[in-house]
């Protein structure tokens, strides 16, 4: 197979992989971020301590993470068909990719949020901040470098999952490698897809590490002071209301 024959196939496969990984990452972050924070808040000693809720969410996340992705795809075929109308193609692959990514990202979020200094949480509570204020002003901002690193890890994992999705007609680079590299013995095309995946993953890892380090350095320079001063700035208004009353 010549390069002119490979090029359109590679362009289409790269586009399909980009669509699959992009949408599934977005859904995984939107679903996994609150789930991971909730695991921390409902744990023992958390702001919303609730053992039953914590155990239920923890078990759901554990089951989602324990299933191999290829089995998860097969198990969700009926649900995928109900959502997308088909079980083949890149659009159909987004469903199991997103569902598999949510518990994966949730555990990474839980680990990142647990690393936040509890003293900052106590300081915000002492100023009268509620749970939402603690999450918005302390937990998420302080854990942001780790959350960026967790997102990078999730994207790379989903790229690997998307390649596996290609073995059952999910489209993308994995599907191209199987159909041409394995079934038609086009080893040159297969190694090109491997090289593309390696380069893409390396670039994503580099960008993620760079962003995480940049946020960490900026946070180290500014420190927690500005956030706490911002909360302190709300106190005079509260005090004035008390005086008027």
mmCIF file of C-alpha atoms in Angstrom:
data_model
loop_
_atom_site.group_PDB
_atom_site.id
_atom_site.type_symbol
_atom_site.label_atom_id
_atom_site.label_comp_id
_atom_site.label_asym_id
_atom_site.label_seq_id
_atom_site.Cartn_x
_atom_site.Cartn_y
_atom_site.Cartn_z
ATOM 1 C CA UNK A 1 0.000 0.000 0.000
ATOM 2 C CA UNK A 2 1.379 3.383 -1.040
ATOM 3 C CA UNK A 3 1.447 6.546 1.079
ATOM 4 C CA UNK A 4 -1.218 8.160 -1.109
ATOM 5 C CA UNK A 5 -3.519 5.257 -0.266
ATOM 6 C CA UNK A 6 -2.636 5.334 3.429
ATOM 7 C CA UNK A 7 -3.035 9.072 3.938
ATOM 8 C CA UNK A 8 -6.866 9.356 3.685
ATOM 9 C CA UNK A 9 -7.277 6.296 5.875
ATOM 10 C CA UNK A 10 -4.948 7.722 8.521
ATOM 11 C CA UNK A 11 -6.631 11.139 8.426
ATOM 12 C CA UNK A 12 -10.079 9.619 8.929
ATOM 13 C CA UNK A 13 -8.843 7.311 11.700
ATOM 14 C CA UNK A 14 -7.100 10.174 13.522
ATOM 15 C CA UNK A 15 -10.244 12.289 13.324
ATOM 16 C CA UNK A 16 -12.370 9.463 14.704
ATOM 17 C CA UNK A 17 -9.918 8.872 17.558
ATOM 18 C CA UNK A 18 -9.835 12.585 18.348
ATOM 19 C CA UNK A 19 -13.647 12.745 18.461
ATOM 20 C CA UNK A 20 -13.947 9.633 20.613
ATOM 21 C CA UNK A 21 -11.289 10.645 23.118
ATOM 22 C CA UNK A 22 -12.346 14.307 23.207
ATOM 23 C CA UNK A 23 -16.016 13.701 23.976
ATOM 24 C CA UNK A 24 -15.382 10.800 26.357
ATOM 25 C CA UNK A 25 -12.795 12.858 28.272
ATOM 26 C CA UNK A 26 -15.230 15.757 28.606
ATOM 27 C CA UNK A 27 -17.964 13.470 29.917
ATOM 28 C CA UNK A 28 -15.532 11.665 32.231
ATOM 29 C CA UNK A 29 -14.320 14.948 33.752
ATOM 30 C CA UNK A 30 -17.836 16.367 34.151
ATOM 31 C CA UNK A 31 -19.056 13.144 35.755
ATOM 32 C CA UNK A 32 -15.942 12.104 37.649
ATOM 33 C CA UNK A 33 -15.032 15.446 39.256
ATOM 34 C CA UNK A 34 -18.149 15.788 41.463
ATOM 35 C CA UNK A 35 -18.098 12.054 42.142
ATOM 36 C CA UNK A 36 -14.505 12.160 43.390
ATOM 37 C CA UNK A 37 -15.144 15.253 45.535
ATOM 38 C CA UNK A 38 -18.248 13.600 46.976
ATOM 39 C CA UNK A 39 -16.177 10.564 47.947
ATOM 40 C CA UNK A 40 -13.967 12.851 50.031
ATOM 41 C CA UNK A 41 -16.788 14.919 51.539
ATOM 42 C CA UNK A 42 -18.848 11.889 52.608
ATOM 43 C CA UNK A 43 -15.889 9.954 54.019
ATOM 44 C CA UNK A 44 -15.191 9.684 57.745
ATOM 45 C CA UNK A 45 -14.338 13.144 59.055
ATOM 46 C CA UNK A 46 -15.538 14.802 55.870
ATOM 47 C CA UNK A 47 -17.747 17.873 55.695
ATOM 48 C CA UNK A 48 -20.733 15.779 54.589
ATOM 49 C CA UNK A 49 -19.856 12.600 56.452
ATOM 50 C CA UNK A 50 -22.265 9.847 55.454
ATOM 51 C CA UNK A 51 -20.993 6.285 55.640
ATOM 52 C CA UNK A 52 -23.830 4.750 53.639
ATOM 53 C CA UNK A 53 -23.542 7.184 50.736
ATOM 54 C CA UNK A 54 -19.756 6.898 50.747
ATOM 55 C CA UNK A 55 -19.864 3.090 50.646
ATOM 56 C CA UNK A 56 -22.448 3.030 47.856
ATOM 57 C CA UNK A 57 -20.527 5.491 45.680
ATOM 58 C CA UNK A 58 -17.254 3.719 46.462
ATOM 59 C CA UNK A 59 -18.648 0.341 45.407
ATOM 60 C CA UNK A 60 -20.054 1.763 42.173
ATOM 61 C CA UNK A 61 -16.679 3.296 41.350
ATOM 62 C CA UNK A 62 -14.849 0.084 42.239
ATOM 63 C CA UNK A 63 -17.103 -2.018 40.004
ATOM 64 C CA UNK A 64 -16.679 0.441 37.138
ATOM 65 C CA UNK A 65 -12.901 0.351 37.460
ATOM 66 C CA UNK A 66 -12.650 -3.421 37.871
ATOM 67 C CA UNK A 67 -14.280 -4.314 34.540
ATOM 68 C CA UNK A 68 -11.870 -4.727 31.616
ATOM 69 C CA UNK A 69 -12.840 -2.255 28.926
ATOM 70 C CA UNK A 70 -13.510 -4.865 26.234
ATOM 71 C CA UNK A 71 -16.005 -6.591 28.581
ATOM 72 C CA UNK A 72 -17.569 -3.237 29.468
ATOM 73 C CA UNK A 73 -18.139 -2.520 25.767
ATOM 74 C CA UNK A 74 -19.936 -5.823 25.280
ATOM 75 C CA UNK A 75 -21.992 -5.405 28.462
ATOM 76 C CA UNK A 76 -23.142 -1.931 27.398
ATOM 77 C CA UNK A 77 -24.104 -2.816 23.834
ATOM 78 C CA UNK A 78 -27.844 -2.586 24.450
ATOM 79 C CA UNK A 79 -27.441 0.714 26.296
ATOM 80 C CA UNK A 80 -25.155 2.021 23.554
ATOM 81 C CA UNK A 81 -27.709 1.088 20.903
ATOM 82 C CA UNK A 82 -30.436 2.856 22.909
ATOM 83 C CA UNK A 83 -28.338 6.031 23.198
ATOM 84 C CA UNK A 84 -26.795 6.229 19.724
ATOM 85 C CA UNK A 85 -28.932 3.886 17.640
ATOM 86 C CA UNK A 86 -25.943 1.694 16.764
ATOM 87 C CA UNK A 87 -23.129 -0.313 18.341
ATOM 88 C CA UNK A 88 -20.576 0.276 15.571
ATOM 89 C CA UNK A 89 -18.515 3.354 14.825
ATOM 90 C CA UNK A 90 -16.824 6.145 16.745
ATOM 91 C CA UNK A 91 -20.087 7.659 18.022
ATOM 92 C CA UNK A 92 -21.113 4.364 19.590
ATOM 93 C CA UNK A 93 -17.663 3.922 21.157
ATOM 94 C CA UNK A 94 -18.012 7.223 23.043
ATOM 95 C CA UNK A 95 -20.644 5.687 25.350
ATOM 96 C CA UNK A 96 -18.520 2.894 26.899
ATOM 97 C CA UNK A 97 -15.426 5.106 26.798
ATOM 98 C CA UNK A 98 -17.182 7.792 28.853
ATOM 99 C CA UNK A 99 -18.726 5.308 31.283
ATOM 100 C CA UNK A 100 -15.372 3.599 31.751
ATOM 101 C CA UNK A 101 -13.603 6.932 32.188
ATOM 102 C CA UNK A 102 -15.893 8.362 34.881
ATOM 103 C CA UNK A 103 -14.928 5.965 37.730
ATOM 104 C CA UNK A 104 -11.290 6.030 36.613
ATOM 105 C CA UNK A 105 -11.153 9.819 36.835
ATOM 106 C CA UNK A 106 -13.235 9.886 40.042
ATOM 107 C CA UNK A 107 -10.595 7.889 41.930
ATOM 108 C CA UNK A 108 -7.841 10.167 40.677
ATOM 109 C CA UNK A 109 -9.864 13.196 41.801
ATOM 110 C CA UNK A 110 -10.394 11.639 45.211
ATOM 111 C CA UNK A 111 -6.638 11.131 45.623
ATOM 112 C CA UNK A 112 -5.885 14.687 44.478
ATOM 113 C CA UNK A 113 -8.447 16.321 46.777
ATOM 114 C CA UNK A 114 -7.294 14.320 49.803
ATOM 115 C CA UNK A 115 -3.846 15.901 49.440
ATOM 116 C CA UNK A 116 -5.210 19.400 50.122
ATOM 117 C CA UNK A 117 -4.046 20.831 53.449
ATOM 118 C CA UNK A 118 -6.885 20.357 55.929
ATOM 119 C CA UNK A 119 -5.775 23.498 57.733
ATOM 120 C CA UNK A 120 -7.046 25.588 54.820
ATOM 121 C CA UNK A 121 -10.424 23.902 55.072
ATOM 122 C CA UNK A 122 -10.601 24.651 58.789
ATOM 123 C CA UNK A 123 -9.599 28.278 58.154
ATOM 124 C CA UNK A 124 -12.434 28.764 55.664
ATOM 125 C CA UNK A 125 -14.895 27.105 58.031
ATOM 126 C CA UNK A 126 -13.731 29.406 60.841
ATOM 127 C CA UNK A 127 -14.600 32.369 58.593
ATOM 128 C CA UNK A 128 -18.118 31.031 58.179
ATOM 129 C CA UNK A 129 -17.664 29.347 54.813
ATOM 130 C CA UNK A 130 -20.093 26.561 53.986
ATOM 131 C CA UNK A 131 -19.368 23.298 52.177
ATOM 132 C CA UNK A 132 -19.810 24.810 48.711
ATOM 133 C CA UNK A 133 -17.419 27.636 49.620
ATOM 134 C CA UNK A 134 -14.823 25.138 50.832
ATOM 135 C CA UNK A 135 -15.091 23.147 47.605
ATOM 136 C CA UNK A 136 -15.021 26.220 45.346
ATOM 137 C CA UNK A 137 -12.390 28.281 47.191
ATOM 138 C CA UNK A 138 -10.087 25.631 48.628
ATOM 139 C CA UNK A 139 -10.456 22.022 47.468
ATOM 140 C CA UNK A 140 -10.630 22.554 43.707
ATOM 141 C CA UNK A 141 -8.137 25.466 43.427
ATOM 142 C CA UNK A 142 -5.561 23.837 45.716
ATOM 143 C CA UNK A 143 -5.872 20.468 43.973
ATOM 144 C CA UNK A 144 -5.852 21.967 40.456
ATOM 145 C CA UNK A 145 -2.274 20.929 39.498
ATOM 146 C CA UNK A 146 -3.041 17.355 40.559
ATOM 147 C CA UNK A 147 -6.383 17.495 38.761
ATOM 148 C CA UNK A 148 -4.615 18.548 35.560
ATOM 149 C CA UNK A 149 -2.227 15.612 35.946
ATOM 150 C CA UNK A 150 -5.210 13.313 36.596
ATOM 151 C CA UNK A 151 -6.920 14.571 33.443
ATOM 152 C CA UNK A 152 -3.753 13.870 31.460
ATOM 153 C CA UNK A 153 -3.645 10.319 32.809
ATOM 154 C CA UNK A 154 -7.319 9.853 31.939
ATOM 155 C CA UNK A 155 -6.838 11.102 28.366
ATOM 156 C CA UNK A 156 -3.946 8.692 27.820
ATOM 157 C CA UNK A 157 -5.964 5.803 29.272
ATOM 158 C CA UNK A 158 -8.914 6.649 27.019
ATOM 159 C CA UNK A 159 -6.637 6.675 23.978
ATOM 160 C CA UNK A 160 -5.659 3.127 24.890
ATOM 161 C CA UNK A 161 -9.309 2.205 25.411
ATOM 162 C CA UNK A 162 -10.217 3.723 22.032
ATOM 163 C CA UNK A 163 -7.624 1.515 20.359
ATOM 164 C CA UNK A 164 -9.262 -1.520 21.986
ATOM 165 C CA UNK A 165 -12.653 -0.276 20.813
ATOM 166 C CA UNK A 166 -11.346 -0.591 17.270
ATOM 167 C CA UNK A 167 -11.171 -4.372 17.648
ATOM 168 C CA UNK A 168 -14.979 -4.534 17.745
ATOM 169 C CA UNK A 169 -15.703 -1.939 15.084
ATOM 170 C CA UNK A 170 -15.310 1.174 17.186
ATOM 171 C CA UNK A 171 -13.429 3.076 14.507
ATOM 172 C CA UNK A 172 -10.287 5.143 14.930
ATOM 173 C CA UNK A 173 -6.653 4.122 14.773
ATOM 174 C CA UNK A 174 -7.254 0.829 16.556
ATOM 175 C CA UNK A 175 -9.817 -0.227 13.983
ATOM 176 C CA UNK A 176 -7.459 0.787 11.157
ATOM 177 C CA UNK A 177 -4.598 -1.223 12.652
ATOM 178 C CA UNK A 178 -6.778 -4.323 13.027
ATOM 179 C CA UNK A 179 -8.481 -4.187 9.613
ATOM 180 C CA UNK A 180 -5.384 -3.385 7.585
ATOM 181 C CA UNK A 181 -2.418 -4.280 9.749
ATOM 182 C CA UNK A 182 -3.729 -7.615 11.058
ATOM 183 C CA UNK A 183 -6.405 -8.826 8.672
ATOM 184 C CA UNK A 184 -4.775 -7.608 5.413
ATOM 185 C CA UNK A 185 -1.162 -7.969 6.546
ATOM 186 C CA UNK A 186 -0.349 -4.307 5.877
ATOM 187 C CA UNK A 187 2.345 -4.196 8.549
ATOM 188 C CA UNK A 188 3.663 -0.846 7.350
ATOM 189 C CA UNK A 189 0.328 0.832 8.008
ATOM 190 C CA UNK A 190 0.069 -0.874 11.371
ATOM 191 C CA UNK A 191 3.444 0.446 12.510
ATOM 192 C CA UNK A 192 2.521 3.930 11.319
ATOM 193 C CA UNK A 193 -0.579 3.856 13.542
ATOM 194 C CA UNK A 194 1.590 2.694 16.443
ATOM 195 C CA UNK A 195 3.994 5.576 15.824
ATOM 196 C CA UNK A 196 1.132 8.091 15.639
ATOM 197 C CA UNK A 197 -0.302 6.860 18.932
ATOM 198 C CA UNK A 198 3.118 7.030 20.588
ATOM 199 C CA UNK A 199 3.712 10.589 19.382
ATOM 200 C CA UNK A 200 0.227 11.764 20.390
ATOM 201 C CA UNK A 201 0.517 10.242 23.860
ATOM 202 C CA UNK A 202 3.970 11.789 24.351
ATOM 203 C CA UNK A 203 2.685 15.230 23.337
ATOM 204 C CA UNK A 204 -0.324 14.967 25.641
ATOM 205 C CA UNK A 205 1.863 13.872 28.540
ATOM 206 C CA UNK A 206 4.275 16.737 27.916
ATOM 207 C CA UNK A 207 1.464 19.307 27.728
ATOM 208 C CA UNK A 208 -0.186 17.954 30.861
ATOM 209 C CA UNK A 209 3.048 17.926 32.855
ATOM 210 C CA UNK A 210 3.880 21.460 31.683
ATOM 211 C CA UNK A 211 0.447 22.787 32.702
ATOM 212 C CA UNK A 212 0.559 21.042 36.081
ATOM 213 C CA UNK A 213 4.048 22.379 36.868
ATOM 214 C CA UNK A 214 3.075 25.898 35.771
ATOM 215 C CA UNK A 215 0.009 25.891 38.036
ATOM 216 C CA UNK A 216 2.032 24.448 40.907
ATOM 217 C CA UNK A 217 4.704 27.140 40.595
ATOM 218 C CA UNK A 218 2.112 29.897 40.394
ATOM 219 C CA UNK A 219 0.332 28.495 43.444
ATOM 220 C CA UNK A 220 3.612 28.266 45.353
ATOM 221 C CA UNK A 221 4.366 31.931 44.591
ATOM 222 C CA UNK A 222 0.936 33.248 45.525
ATOM 223 C CA UNK A 223 0.220 30.802 48.347
ATOM 224 C CA UNK A 224 -3.188 30.352 50.003
ATOM 225 C CA UNK A 225 -3.230 33.913 51.291
ATOM 226 C CA UNK A 226 -5.140 35.564 48.425
ATOM 227 C CA UNK A 227 -7.988 33.085 48.655
ATOM 228 C CA UNK A 228 -8.301 33.481 52.389
ATOM 229 C CA UNK A 229 -8.119 37.266 52.107
ATOM 230 C CA UNK A 230 -10.893 37.091 49.539
ATOM 231 C CA UNK A 231 -13.051 35.285 52.043
ATOM 232 C CA UNK A 232 -12.061 37.735 54.775
ATOM 233 C CA UNK A 233 -13.190 40.529 52.514
ATOM 234 C CA UNK A 234 -16.733 39.195 52.827
ATOM 235 C CA UNK A 235 -16.702 39.552 56.604
ATOM 236 C CA UNK A 236 -17.150 43.363 56.899
ATOM 237 C CA UNK A 237 -20.403 43.197 54.962
ATOM 238 C CA UNK A 238 -21.619 40.491 57.309
ATOM 239 C CA UNK A 239 -20.547 42.545 60.310
ATOM 240 C CA UNK A 240 -22.378 45.633 59.043
ATOM 241 C CA UNK A 241 -25.536 43.641 58.633
ATOM 242 C CA UNK A 242 -25.160 42.480 62.235
ATOM 243 C CA UNK A 243 -24.720 46.075 63.440
ATOM 244 C CA UNK A 244 -27.823 47.254 61.578
ATOM 245 C CA UNK A 245 -29.810 44.411 63.053
#
